[in-house]
Amino acid sequence: MRRVRGWTAAIRARAHGDQGDTSLQMAIVFPVVILMTVAVVQASMWYYARNIALTAAREGINVGRGYQSSPSQGAARARETLDRIGGDSLHGAGVSTDGSTADTVTITVSGTALSMLPFVPGLHVSQSASAAREHWTTP
């Protein structure tokens, strides 16, 4: 019984000596947790904007590579897709057909992903798709 009393007295003494220790630990750890959370959300927003740009470029390629289609028709389809699914996730989005030749069509979609912090600029996103043009050939 004396051992139990001595043990509980030691726990009480230790507990009274650590007053405010938890608050100090939280003051150190909490900003790190918040920063990590913001970083994960920011990375997710960049990834989502990247997927939007790639989807628009692929949609444009599907139209632009068709028989008797032009790269400008593919670019118009990419802009249409951006308007439909891009919303506010990809700011300043632009569509380019630079790099297209007589045999291939290349569509590049670029823009800026949203930023979680108002004083930090968004991350640049650029995705391109390229495919061979369809031609009529005789066997």
Short mmCIF file of C-alpha atoms in Angstrom, two decimals:
data_model
loop_
_atom_site.label_atom_id
_atom_site.label_comp_id
_atom_site.label_asym_id
_atom_site.label_seq_id
_atom_site.Cartn_x
_atom_site.Cartn_y
_atom_site.Cartn_z
CA MET A 1 0.00 0.00 0.00
CA ARG A 2 2.88 2.37 0.77
CA ARG A 3 4.25 1.73 -2.67
CA VAL A 4 0.98 2.77 -4.30
CA ARG A 5 0.83 5.96 -2.21
CA GLY A 6 4.42 6.79 -3.11
CA TRP A 7 3.72 6.16 -6.76
CA THR A 8 0.58 8.35 -6.83
CA ALA A 9 2.43 11.09 -4.94
CA ALA A 10 5.17 11.02 -7.57
CA ILE A 11 2.59 11.30 -10.36
CA ARG A 12 0.89 14.26 -8.63
CA ALA A 13 4.20 16.02 -8.14
CA ARG A 14 5.12 15.51 -11.77
CA ALA A 15 1.68 16.67 -12.97
CA HIS A 16 1.87 19.87 -10.91
CA GLY A 17 5.36 20.62 -12.17
CA ASP A 18 4.30 20.53 -15.87
CA GLN A 19 1.61 23.21 -15.82
CA GLY A 20 1.39 24.96 -19.19
CA ASP A 21 3.58 22.39 -20.93
CA THR A 22 0.78 21.24 -23.24
CA SER A 23 -0.02 24.80 -24.30
CA LEU A 24 3.60 25.36 -25.23
CA GLN A 25 3.71 22.14 -27.23
CA MET A 26 0.55 23.11 -29.12
CA ALA A 27 1.93 26.57 -29.85
CA ILE A 28 4.92 24.92 -31.52
CA VAL A 29 3.13 22.07 -33.33
CA PHE A 30 -0.10 23.76 -34.47
CA PRO A 31 1.46 26.19 -37.02
CA VAL A 32 3.34 23.31 -38.61
CA VAL A 33 0.11 21.31 -38.94
CA ILE A 34 -1.68 24.30 -40.49
CA LEU A 35 1.20 24.86 -42.93
CA MET A 36 1.19 21.21 -43.98
CA THR A 37 -2.58 21.31 -44.50
CA VAL A 38 -2.33 24.41 -46.71
CA ALA A 39 0.50 22.79 -48.70
CA VAL A 40 -1.58 19.65 -49.35
CA VAL A 41 -4.61 21.68 -50.45
CA GLN A 42 -2.43 23.89 -52.70
CA ALA A 43 -0.85 20.84 -54.34
CA SER A 44 -4.32 19.38 -54.92
CA MET A 45 -5.50 22.60 -56.57
CA TRP A 46 -2.45 22.59 -58.86
CA TYR A 47 -3.05 18.95 -59.79
CA TYR A 48 -6.72 19.64 -60.53
CA ALA A 49 -5.85 22.64 -62.74
CA ARG A 50 -3.30 20.48 -64.56
CA ASN A 51 -5.95 17.84 -65.24
CA ILE A 52 -8.35 20.48 -66.58
CA ALA A 53 -5.68 21.77 -68.98
CA LEU A 54 -4.84 18.25 -70.18
CA THR A 55 -8.51 17.38 -70.70
CA ALA A 56 -9.06 20.54 -72.76
CA ALA A 57 -5.96 19.81 -74.87
CA ARG A 58 -7.09 16.24 -75.53
CA GLU A 59 -10.60 17.37 -76.47
CA GLY A 60 -9.08 19.86 -78.89
CA ILE A 61 -6.87 17.19 -80.43
CA ASN A 62 -9.84 14.89 -80.98
CA VAL A 63 -11.50 17.58 -83.10
CA GLY A 64 -8.39 19.08 -84.71
CA ARG A 65 -6.99 15.82 -86.03
CA GLY A 66 -10.20 14.75 -87.77
CA TYR A 67 -10.47 14.45 -91.53
CA GLN A 68 -10.64 17.91 -93.16
CA SER A 69 -10.41 19.66 -89.78
CA SER A 70 -8.00 22.44 -88.93
CA PRO A 71 -5.94 23.13 -85.81
CA SER A 72 -8.06 26.25 -85.25
CA GLN A 73 -11.16 24.07 -84.93
CA GLY A 74 -9.32 22.01 -82.33
CA ALA A 75 -8.30 25.17 -80.46
CA ALA A 76 -11.93 26.35 -80.48
CA ARG A 77 -13.00 23.01 -78.99
CA ALA A 78 -10.29 23.29 -76.31
CA ARG A 79 -11.56 26.78 -75.36
CA GLU A 80 -15.10 25.43 -75.27
CA THR A 81 -14.00 22.65 -72.93
CA LEU A 82 -12.17 25.12 -70.70
CA ASP A 83 -15.31 27.22 -70.43
CA ARG A 84 -17.36 24.15 -69.60
CA ILE A 85 -15.14 22.47 -66.98
CA GLY A 86 -12.45 25.04 -66.15
CA GLY A 87 -14.54 27.38 -64.11
CA ASP A 88 -12.43 29.26 -61.59
CA SER A 89 -9.76 26.59 -61.23
CA LEU A 90 -7.57 27.73 -64.13
CA HIS A 91 -7.08 31.50 -64.42
CA GLY A 92 -5.82 33.22 -67.55
CA ALA A 93 -6.15 30.08 -69.61
CA GLY A 94 -4.84 30.27 -73.14
CA VAL A 95 -4.91 27.84 -76.04
CA SER A 96 -2.14 27.62 -78.62
CA THR A 97 -1.66 25.55 -81.78
CA ASP A 98 2.05 26.30 -82.09
CA GLY A 99 4.00 23.29 -83.29
CA SER A 100 1.25 22.00 -85.59
CA THR A 101 2.43 20.81 -89.00
CA ALA A 102 0.77 19.39 -92.09
CA ASP A 103 0.99 15.90 -90.55
CA THR A 104 0.47 16.54 -86.84
CA VAL A 105 -1.70 18.74 -84.66
CA THR A 106 -0.39 20.07 -81.35
CA ILE A 107 -2.59 21.94 -78.89
CA THR A 108 -1.17 23.52 -75.74
CA VAL A 109 -3.35 24.80 -72.91
CA SER A 110 -1.73 26.93 -70.23
CA GLY A 111 -2.90 29.01 -67.31
CA THR A 112 -2.44 29.61 -63.60
CA ALA A 113 -3.76 27.43 -60.78
CA LEU A 114 -5.55 29.09 -57.89
CA SER A 115 -3.53 30.03 -54.81
CA MET A 116 -4.65 29.47 -51.23
CA LEU A 117 -2.81 32.54 -50.01
CA PRO A 118 -3.73 35.92 -51.53
CA PHE A 119 -0.16 37.26 -51.48
CA VAL A 120 1.34 34.18 -53.19
CA PRO A 121 0.94 33.94 -56.97
CA GLY A 122 -0.60 30.77 -58.38
CA LEU A 123 1.47 28.03 -59.96
CA HIS A 124 1.82 27.97 -63.75
CA VAL A 125 0.20 25.03 -65.53
CA SER A 126 0.90 24.02 -69.12
CA GLN A 127 -0.29 20.83 -70.79
CA SER A 128 -0.12 19.83 -74.43
CA ALA A 129 -1.43 17.04 -76.61
CA SER A 130 -0.26 16.01 -80.05
CA ALA A 131 -1.61 13.56 -82.61
CA ALA A 132 -1.30 12.69 -86.27
CA ARG A 133 -3.81 14.20 -88.66
CA GLU A 134 -6.22 11.94 -90.49
CA HIS A 135 -5.63 11.84 -94.25
CA TRP A 136 -7.41 10.09 -97.06
CA THR A 137 -5.09 7.64 -98.77
CA THR A 138 -5.63 5.14 -101.53
CA PRO A 139 -4.75 1.51 -100.90
#
